[in-house]
Amino acid sequence: MPEAVPLSRPILAGVVTALVGFTSSFAVVLTGLDAVGADAAQAASGLLAVSLTMGLACVVLAWRYRMPITVAWSTPGAALLVATGTVEGGWSAAVGAFLVTAALILLTALWPALGALIARIPPSIAQAMLAGVLLPLCLAPITGIVANPWGVVPVVLTWLVFARLAPRWAVPFAFVAATVVVAVSLIGAGSTFDAALLLPRLEFTAPTFTVGALVGLALPLFIVTMASQNVPGIAIMRSFGYEVPWRPAMLVTGVGTALGATAGGHAINLAAISAALAASPDADPDPKRRWVAGVSTGASYLVLAVFSAAFAALVVLAPTAVIPAVAGLALFAAFGSSVQQAIDDPGERIPAVVTFLVAASGIAVLGVSAAFWALIAGLLVRTVLHAGRS
């Protein structure tokens, strides 16, 4: 009879899932919130909001359905915020866009036809848009080496070493290196900071609604969240033998996004890449016990939420280019995957390239961001090229 695996194993798997997920991409979230107009307190509040809501969502879904279902913030969505920049109406309009995104996610749960419509967007187009959005962030480590070599080179070298030795931990350890750089910089400058910055608190903002924010931010944020997180998340879980209940998952993540929106949270969704950490046999050989890893992931996110203000303060205090470099490194894998999927089919390559270039251009027309126009351009070119073909 095989030796029983202690319950500590799936619990530890959940802790690792949360640590890797949080430290690998929190800088992207803060950078995105700052880009759409949040001040330091509002960005810290947004990080706290998504940490709390995704933690609770993990616990609820994993406990209720006895599956290792994990929820994450939308990292591609945060990258989209960076690419979009300040929208018409400023921060309050961005908050309004977050609420509309939540409403669309909830509508997907209640009206399956909307999900089917999103699924009809060719994957090459959706992934090309995401790749274009990610490109400027992925350039940050390269430009950072020129702008601040003493601060950025140690971060990049640390990432490279661990990318070879322990790929899962490459970005978390790059973040540790960035923390050391910040500490050395503060000590060298004799700087001090207000300890009150370390106390987490929610900063609520009354939402406003503008056409530019709704079309240029809410709609692309919804599409990116669905196409790059929720749909792959379902597929990854299925690969491990789990059929995630679609409607409850969308209801929980939609409600979570709505609850966090006015506090600055942009969106939460089913985990994709990090989902495998809790759902694989490494978490527990017994598939029926892996749900414990999902609950542990959620509980760990709730603990990390307590330190969200400290993470946000670290970003504020960091020397030039250091934190953007960490954010860029965190997105390398997502960028590579998006490019591969975008150009994999030769018949879809030209529309995908057009989509990518428009998204990467950063243009804004009529107050609407490049991500929306990239989708329109890509779909238009695809329609013209495919017209009349069987």
mmCIF file of N, CA and C in Angstrom, residues 18-117:
data_model
loop_
_atom_site.group_PDB
_atom_site.id
_atom_site.type_symbol
_atom_site.label_atom_id
_atom_site.label_comp_id
_atom_site.label_asym_id
_atom_site.label_seq_id
_atom_site.Cartn_x
_atom_site.Cartn_y
_atom_site.Cartn_z
ATOM 1 N N ALA A 18 0.716 31.003 -4.613
ATOM 2 C CA ALA A 18 0.430 32.404 -4.289
ATOM 3 C C ALA A 18 1.703 33.247 -4.325
ATOM 4 N N LEU A 19 2.779 32.746 -3.752
ATOM 5 C CA LEU A 19 4.030 33.506 -3.718
ATOM 6 C C LEU A 19 4.553 33.772 -5.127
ATOM 7 N N VAL A 20 4.550 32.736 -5.957
ATOM 8 C CA VAL A 20 5.044 32.897 -7.329
ATOM 9 C C VAL A 20 4.137 33.860 -8.100
ATOM 10 N N GLY A 21 2.822 33.664 -7.976
ATOM 11 C CA GLY A 21 1.888 34.526 -8.701
ATOM 12 C C GLY A 21 1.977 35.974 -8.279
ATOM 13 N N PHE A 22 2.082 36.209 -6.971
ATOM 14 C CA PHE A 22 2.096 37.585 -6.458
ATOM 15 C C PHE A 22 3.407 38.293 -6.807
ATOM 16 N N THR A 23 4.525 37.683 -6.418
ATOM 17 C CA THR A 23 5.807 38.370 -6.596
ATOM 18 C C THR A 23 6.214 38.481 -8.061
ATOM 19 N N SER A 24 5.646 37.611 -8.914
ATOM 20 C CA SER A 24 6.014 37.658 -10.330
ATOM 21 C C SER A 24 5.353 38.802 -11.082
ATOM 22 N N SER A 25 4.241 39.324 -10.564
ATOM 23 C CA SER A 25 3.508 40.284 -11.392
ATOM 24 C C SER A 25 2.879 41.462 -10.650
ATOM 25 N N PHE A 26 3.115 41.591 -9.344
ATOM 26 C CA PHE A 26 2.499 42.729 -8.653
ATOM 27 C C PHE A 26 2.999 44.052 -9.218
ATOM 28 N N ALA A 27 4.256 44.068 -9.677
ATOM 29 C CA ALA A 27 4.806 45.304 -10.235
ATOM 30 C C ALA A 27 4.068 45.705 -11.502
ATOM 31 N N VAL A 28 3.602 44.715 -12.275
ATOM 32 C CA VAL A 28 2.837 45.019 -13.486
ATOM 33 C C VAL A 28 1.511 45.671 -13.110
ATOM 34 N N VAL A 29 0.878 45.153 -12.058
ATOM 35 C CA VAL A 29 -0.400 45.710 -11.600
ATOM 36 C C VAL A 29 -0.229 47.162 -11.174
ATOM 37 N N LEU A 30 0.776 47.422 -10.352
ATOM 38 C CA LEU A 30 0.993 48.791 -9.872
ATOM 39 C C LEU A 30 1.360 49.731 -11.014
ATOM 40 N N THR A 31 2.165 49.254 -11.947
ATOM 41 C CA THR A 31 2.542 50.078 -13.102
ATOM 42 C C THR A 31 1.312 50.405 -13.947
ATOM 43 N N GLY A 32 0.443 49.413 -14.122
ATOM 44 C CA GLY A 32 -0.768 49.639 -14.907
ATOM 45 C C GLY A 32 -1.708 50.633 -14.264
ATOM 46 N N LEU A 33 -1.927 50.504 -12.961
ATOM 47 C CA LEU A 33 -2.818 51.427 -12.261
ATOM 48 C C LEU A 33 -2.271 52.846 -12.292
ATOM 49 N N ASP A 34 -0.960 52.963 -12.140
ATOM 50 C CA ASP A 34 -0.335 54.284 -12.236
ATOM 51 C C ASP A 34 -0.527 54.875 -13.627
ATOM 52 N N ALA A 35 -0.432 54.032 -14.649
ATOM 53 C CA ALA A 35 -0.530 54.519 -16.028
ATOM 54 C C ALA A 35 -1.901 55.105 -16.335
ATOM 55 N N VAL A 36 -2.957 54.557 -15.729
ATOM 56 C CA VAL A 36 -4.308 55.061 -16.033
ATOM 57 C C VAL A 36 -4.752 56.140 -15.048
ATOM 58 N N GLY A 37 -3.817 56.658 -14.250
ATOM 59 C CA GLY A 37 -4.123 57.854 -13.460
ATOM 60 C C GLY A 37 -4.183 57.698 -11.967
ATOM 61 N N ALA A 38 -3.940 56.505 -11.432
ATOM 62 C CA ALA A 38 -3.986 56.335 -9.981
ATOM 63 C C ALA A 38 -2.780 56.999 -9.336
ATOM 64 N N ASP A 39 -3.007 57.651 -8.167
ATOM 65 C CA ASP A 39 -1.859 58.133 -7.405
ATOM 66 C C ASP A 39 -1.320 56.962 -6.578
ATOM 67 N N ALA A 40 -0.271 57.206 -5.797
ATOM 68 C CA ALA A 40 0.394 56.112 -5.079
ATOM 69 C C ALA A 40 -0.569 55.398 -4.127
ATOM 70 N N ALA A 41 -1.397 56.160 -3.413
ATOM 71 C CA ALA A 41 -2.342 55.560 -2.459
ATOM 72 C C ALA A 41 -3.420 54.759 -3.185
ATOM 73 N N GLN A 42 -3.888 55.276 -4.302
ATOM 74 C CA GLN A 42 -4.931 54.578 -5.058
ATOM 75 C C GLN A 42 -4.386 53.307 -5.699
ATOM 76 N N ALA A 43 -3.136 53.344 -6.178
ATOM 77 C CA ALA A 43 -2.530 52.143 -6.755
ATOM 78 C C ALA A 43 -2.326 51.077 -5.679
ATOM 79 N N ALA A 44 -1.872 51.489 -4.498
ATOM 80 C CA ALA A 44 -1.707 50.544 -3.392
ATOM 81 C C ALA A 44 -3.052 49.944 -2.998
ATOM 82 N N SER A 45 -4.093 50.768 -3.017
ATOM 83 C CA SER A 45 -5.435 50.287 -2.722
ATOM 84 C C SER A 45 -5.889 49.274 -3.758
ATOM 85 N N GLY A 46 -5.588 49.531 -5.027
ATOM 86 C CA GLY A 46 -5.957 48.599 -6.090
ATOM 87 C C GLY A 46 -5.284 47.248 -5.918
ATOM 88 N N LEU A 47 -3.995 47.269 -5.546
ATOM 89 C CA LEU A 47 -3.276 46.017 -5.308
ATOM 90 C C LEU A 47 -3.900 45.266 -4.133
ATOM 91 N N LEU A 48 -4.248 45.992 -3.070
ATOM 92 C CA LEU A 48 -4.910 45.379 -1.922
ATOM 93 C C LEU A 48 -6.253 44.783 -2.324
ATOM 94 N N ALA A 49 -7.014 45.514 -3.131
ATOM 95 C CA ALA A 49 -8.352 45.069 -3.527
ATOM 96 C C ALA A 49 -8.299 43.773 -4.324
ATOM 97 N N VAL A 50 -7.403 43.693 -5.315
ATOM 98 C CA VAL A 50 -7.352 42.465 -6.116
ATOM 99 C C VAL A 50 -6.774 41.304 -5.311
ATOM 100 N N SER A 51 -5.873 41.591 -4.375
ATOM 101 C CA SER A 51 -5.331 40.527 -3.526
ATOM 102 C C SER A 51 -6.427 39.924 -2.654
ATOM 103 N N LEU A 52 -7.258 40.784 -2.080
ATOM 104 C CA LEU A 52 -8.346 40.302 -1.228
ATOM 105 C C LEU A 52 -9.394 39.538 -2.033
ATOM 106 N N THR A 53 -9.809 40.111 -3.153
ATOM 107 C CA THR A 53 -10.900 39.480 -3.902
ATOM 108 C C THR A 53 -10.474 38.162 -4.541
ATOM 109 N N MET A 54 -9.239 38.101 -5.057
ATOM 110 C CA MET A 54 -8.829 36.822 -5.656
ATOM 111 C C MET A 54 -8.564 35.784 -4.574
ATOM 112 N N GLY A 55 -8.105 36.210 -3.406
ATOM 113 C CA GLY A 55 -7.926 35.273 -2.307
ATOM 114 C C GLY A 55 -9.246 34.666 -1.871
ATOM 115 N N LEU A 56 -10.244 35.500 -1.686
ATOM 116 C CA LEU A 56 -11.563 35.009 -1.302
ATOM 117 C C LEU A 56 -12.170 34.134 -2.388
ATOM 118 N N ALA A 57 -11.981 34.527 -3.666
ATOM 119 C CA ALA A 57 -12.528 33.744 -4.771
ATOM 120 C C ALA A 57 -11.902 32.352 -4.826
ATOM 121 N N CYS A 58 -10.596 32.259 -4.586
ATOM 122 C CA CYS A 58 -9.934 30.951 -4.550
ATOM 123 C C CYS A 58 -10.557 30.060 -3.484
ATOM 124 N N VAL A 59 -10.705 30.612 -2.292
ATOM 125 C CA VAL A 59 -11.241 29.835 -1.179
ATOM 126 C C VAL A 59 -12.665 29.368 -1.482
ATOM 127 N N VAL A 60 -13.498 30.271 -1.973
ATOM 128 C CA VAL A 60 -14.896 29.942 -2.247
ATOM 129 C C VAL A 60 -15.007 28.851 -3.303
ATOM 130 N N LEU A 61 -14.321 29.019 -4.442
ATOM 131 C CA LEU A 61 -14.458 28.064 -5.547
ATOM 132 C C LEU A 61 -13.826 26.711 -5.218
ATOM 133 N N ALA A 62 -12.620 26.739 -4.625
ATOM 134 C CA ALA A 62 -11.952 25.471 -4.308
ATOM 135 C C ALA A 62 -12.726 24.702 -3.232
ATOM 136 N N TRP A 63 -13.205 25.393 -2.219
ATOM 137 C CA TRP A 63 -13.946 24.742 -1.136
ATOM 138 C C TRP A 63 -15.290 24.215 -1.632
ATOM 139 N N ARG A 64 -16.000 25.017 -2.401
ATOM 140 C CA ARG A 64 -17.346 24.639 -2.837
ATOM 141 C C ARG A 64 -17.322 23.472 -3.819
ATOM 142 N N TYR A 65 -16.366 23.464 -4.757
ATOM 143 C CA TYR A 65 -16.379 22.462 -5.814
ATOM 144 C C TYR A 65 -15.315 21.385 -5.634
ATOM 145 N N ARG A 66 -14.566 21.447 -4.544
ATOM 146 C CA ARG A 66 -13.550 20.444 -4.236
ATOM 147 C C ARG A 66 -12.618 20.217 -5.429
ATOM 148 N N MET A 67 -12.195 21.322 -6.008
ATOM 149 C CA MET A 67 -11.217 21.320 -7.092
ATOM 150 C C MET A 67 -10.141 22.351 -6.770
ATOM 151 N N PRO A 68 -8.931 22.154 -7.290
ATOM 152 C CA PRO A 68 -7.862 23.137 -7.052
ATOM 153 C C PRO A 68 -8.016 24.368 -7.951
ATOM 154 N N ILE A 69 -9.201 24.986 -7.903
ATOM 155 C CA ILE A 69 -9.460 26.166 -8.730
ATOM 156 C C ILE A 69 -8.746 27.362 -8.106
ATOM 157 N N THR A 70 -7.929 28.024 -8.884
ATOM 158 C CA THR A 70 -7.238 29.209 -8.390
ATOM 159 C C THR A 70 -7.617 30.423 -9.241
ATOM 160 N N VAL A 71 -7.620 31.550 -8.600
ATOM 161 C CA VAL A 71 -7.991 32.820 -9.231
ATOM 162 C C VAL A 71 -6.807 33.759 -9.134
ATOM 163 N N ALA A 72 -6.631 34.588 -10.132
ATOM 164 C CA ALA A 72 -5.508 35.533 -10.161
ATOM 165 C C ALA A 72 -5.997 36.885 -10.654
ATOM 166 N N TRP A 73 -5.190 37.900 -10.416
ATOM 167 C CA TRP A 73 -5.493 39.169 -11.072
ATOM 168 C C TRP A 73 -5.133 39.035 -12.545
ATOM 169 N N SER A 74 -5.701 39.898 -13.360
ATOM 170 C CA SER A 74 -5.440 39.839 -14.792
ATOM 171 C C SER A 74 -4.115 40.540 -15.099
ATOM 172 N N THR A 75 -3.048 39.743 -15.203
ATOM 173 C CA THR A 75 -1.744 40.323 -15.540
ATOM 174 C C THR A 75 -1.743 40.912 -16.953
ATOM 175 N N PRO A 76 -2.255 40.203 -17.970
ATOM 176 C CA PRO A 76 -2.366 40.836 -19.286
ATOM 177 C C PRO A 76 -3.237 42.091 -19.246
ATOM 178 N N GLY A 77 -4.276 42.062 -18.397
ATOM 179 C CA GLY A 77 -5.117 43.250 -18.243
ATOM 180 C C GLY A 77 -4.344 44.425 -17.675
ATOM 181 N N ALA A 78 -3.472 44.147 -16.698
ATOM 182 C CA ALA A 78 -2.642 45.206 -16.132
ATOM 183 C C ALA A 78 -1.677 45.758 -17.174
ATOM 184 N N ALA A 79 -1.131 44.859 -18.003
ATOM 185 C CA ALA A 79 -0.256 45.316 -19.089
ATOM 186 C C ALA A 79 -1.036 46.190 -20.064
ATOM 187 N N LEU A 80 -2.287 45.844 -20.296
ATOM 188 C CA LEU A 80 -3.142 46.652 -21.162
ATOM 189 C C LEU A 80 -3.316 48.063 -20.590
ATOM 190 N N LEU A 81 -3.436 48.167 -19.271
ATOM 191 C CA LEU A 81 -3.558 49.488 -18.649
ATOM 192 C C LEU A 81 -2.332 50.341 -18.963
ATOM 193 N N VAL A 82 -1.153 49.720 -18.903
ATOM 194 C CA VAL A 82 0.081 50.458 -19.209
ATOM 195 C C VAL A 82 0.047 50.963 -20.643
ATOM 196 N N ALA A 83 -0.355 50.090 -21.553
ATOM 197 C CA ALA A 83 -0.392 50.471 -22.968
ATOM 198 C C ALA A 83 -1.447 51.530 -23.251
ATOM 199 N N THR A 84 -2.544 51.501 -22.499
ATOM 200 C CA THR A 84 -3.642 52.445 -22.718
ATOM 201 C C THR A 84 -3.309 53.835 -22.210
ATOM 202 N N GLY A 85 -2.729 53.910 -21.012
ATOM 203 C CA GLY A 85 -2.425 55.209 -20.419
ATOM 204 C C GLY A 85 -3.686 55.904 -19.931
ATOM 205 N N THR A 86 -3.564 57.166 -19.637
ATOM 206 C CA THR A 86 -4.681 57.934 -19.091
ATOM 207 C C THR A 86 -5.826 57.989 -20.098
ATOM 208 N N VAL A 87 -7.016 57.663 -19.630
ATOM 209 C CA VAL A 87 -8.189 57.659 -20.506
ATOM 210 C C VAL A 87 -8.996 58.934 -20.301
ATOM 211 N N GLU A 88 -9.913 59.167 -21.211
ATOM 212 C CA GLU A 88 -10.804 60.323 -21.106
ATOM 213 C C GLU A 88 -11.570 60.257 -19.786
ATOM 214 N N GLY A 89 -11.405 61.281 -18.950
ATOM 215 C CA GLY A 89 -12.056 61.285 -17.647
ATOM 216 C C GLY A 89 -11.134 60.927 -16.503
ATOM 217 N N GLY A 90 -9.904 60.482 -16.815
ATOM 218 C CA GLY A 90 -8.915 60.221 -15.779
ATOM 219 C C GLY A 90 -9.197 58.972 -14.952
ATOM 220 N N TRP A 91 -8.693 58.988 -13.722
ATOM 221 C CA TRP A 91 -8.760 57.812 -12.848
ATOM 222 C C TRP A 91 -10.191 57.367 -12.570
ATOM 223 N N SER A 92 -11.083 58.306 -12.331
ATOM 224 C CA SER A 92 -12.465 57.917 -12.025
ATOM 225 C C SER A 92 -13.113 57.218 -13.221
ATOM 226 N N ALA A 93 -12.748 57.619 -14.441
ATOM 227 C CA ALA A 93 -13.272 56.950 -15.631
ATOM 228 C C ALA A 93 -12.669 55.551 -15.774
ATOM 229 N N ALA A 94 -11.407 55.394 -15.361
ATOM 230 C CA ALA A 94 -10.796 54.058 -15.371
ATOM 231 C C ALA A 94 -11.530 53.136 -14.401
ATOM 232 N N VAL A 95 -11.882 53.668 -13.233
ATOM 233 C CA VAL A 95 -12.649 52.889 -12.259
ATOM 234 C C VAL A 95 -14.005 52.502 -12.856
ATOM 235 N N GLY A 96 -14.634 53.432 -13.566
ATOM 236 C CA GLY A 96 -15.880 53.114 -14.253
ATOM 237 C C GLY A 96 -15.694 52.002 -15.261
ATOM 238 N N ALA A 97 -14.552 52.014 -15.972
ATOM 239 C CA ALA A 97 -14.261 50.953 -16.943
ATOM 240 C C ALA A 97 -14.079 49.607 -16.249
ATOM 241 N N PHE A 98 -13.477 49.611 -15.049
ATOM 242 C CA PHE A 98 -13.325 48.368 -14.295
ATOM 243 C C PHE A 98 -14.695 47.790 -13.944
ATOM 244 N N LEU A 99 -15.621 48.670 -13.574
ATOM 245 C CA LEU A 99 -16.976 48.209 -13.237
ATOM 246 C C LEU A 99 -17.685 47.634 -14.459
ATOM 247 N N VAL A 100 -17.512 48.278 -15.592
ATOM 248 C CA VAL A 100 -18.124 47.764 -16.823
ATOM 249 C C VAL A 100 -17.522 46.407 -17.183
ATOM 250 N N THR A 101 -16.209 46.250 -16.995
ATOM 251 C CA THR A 101 -15.573 44.954 -17.222
ATOM 252 C C THR A 101 -16.200 43.887 -16.343
ATOM 253 N N ALA A 102 -16.431 44.224 -15.074
ATOM 254 C CA ALA A 102 -17.083 43.282 -14.158
ATOM 255 C C ALA A 102 -18.472 42.914 -14.659
ATOM 256 N N ALA A 103 -19.199 43.902 -15.138
ATOM 257 C CA ALA A 103 -20.549 43.648 -15.649
ATOM 258 C C ALA A 103 -20.509 42.718 -16.858
ATOM 259 N N LEU A 104 -19.521 42.890 -17.722
ATOM 260 C CA LEU A 104 -19.397 42.034 -18.897
ATOM 261 C C LEU A 104 -19.043 40.593 -18.502
ATOM 262 N N ILE A 105 -18.190 40.447 -17.487
ATOM 263 C CA ILE A 105 -17.864 39.102 -17.007
ATOM 264 C C ILE A 105 -19.108 38.428 -16.424
ATOM 265 N N LEU A 106 -19.884 39.188 -15.653
ATOM 266 C CA LEU A 106 -21.131 38.646 -15.099
ATOM 267 C C LEU A 106 -22.120 38.308 -16.218
ATOM 268 N N LEU A 107 -22.172 39.156 -17.236
ATOM 269 C CA LEU A 107 -23.066 38.896 -18.363
ATOM 270 C C LEU A 107 -22.660 37.620 -19.096
ATOM 271 N N THR A 108 -21.354 37.342 -19.130
ATOM 272 C CA THR A 108 -20.874 36.112 -19.749
ATOM 273 C C THR A 108 -21.407 34.890 -19.013
ATOM 274 N N ALA A 109 -21.491 35.014 -17.675
ATOM 275 C CA ALA A 109 -22.031 33.904 -16.885
ATOM 276 C C ALA A 109 -23.523 33.719 -17.129
ATOM 277 N N LEU A 110 -24.234 34.834 -17.255
ATOM 278 C CA LEU A 110 -25.689 34.769 -17.376
ATOM 279 C C LEU A 110 -26.152 34.557 -18.812
ATOM 280 N N TRP A 111 -25.326 34.960 -19.772
ATOM 281 C CA TRP A 111 -25.691 34.872 -21.190
ATOM 282 C C TRP A 111 -24.548 34.200 -21.947
ATOM 283 N N PRO A 112 -24.562 32.883 -22.078
ATOM 284 C CA PRO A 112 -23.454 32.151 -22.688
ATOM 285 C C PRO A 112 -23.107 32.616 -24.099
ATOM 286 N N ALA A 113 -24.063 33.228 -24.798
ATOM 287 C CA ALA A 113 -23.792 33.673 -26.166
ATOM 288 C C ALA A 113 -22.666 34.705 -26.209
ATOM 289 N N LEU A 114 -22.521 35.492 -25.137
ATOM 290 C CA LEU A 114 -21.449 36.484 -25.107
ATOM 291 C C LEU A 114 -20.094 35.790 -25.054
ATOM 292 N N GLY A 115 -19.994 34.755 -24.251
ATOM 293 C CA GLY A 115 -18.755 33.988 -24.198
ATOM 294 C C GLY A 115 -18.448 33.348 -25.541
ATOM 295 N N ALA A 116 -19.516 32.853 -26.211
ATOM 296 C CA ALA A 116 -19.330 32.255 -27.526
ATOM 297 C C ALA A 116 -18.843 33.285 -28.543
ATOM 298 N N LEU A 117 -19.321 34.529 -28.410
ATOM 299 C CA LEU A 117 -18.895 35.601 -29.311
ATOM 300 C C LEU A 117 -17.415 35.908 -29.128
#
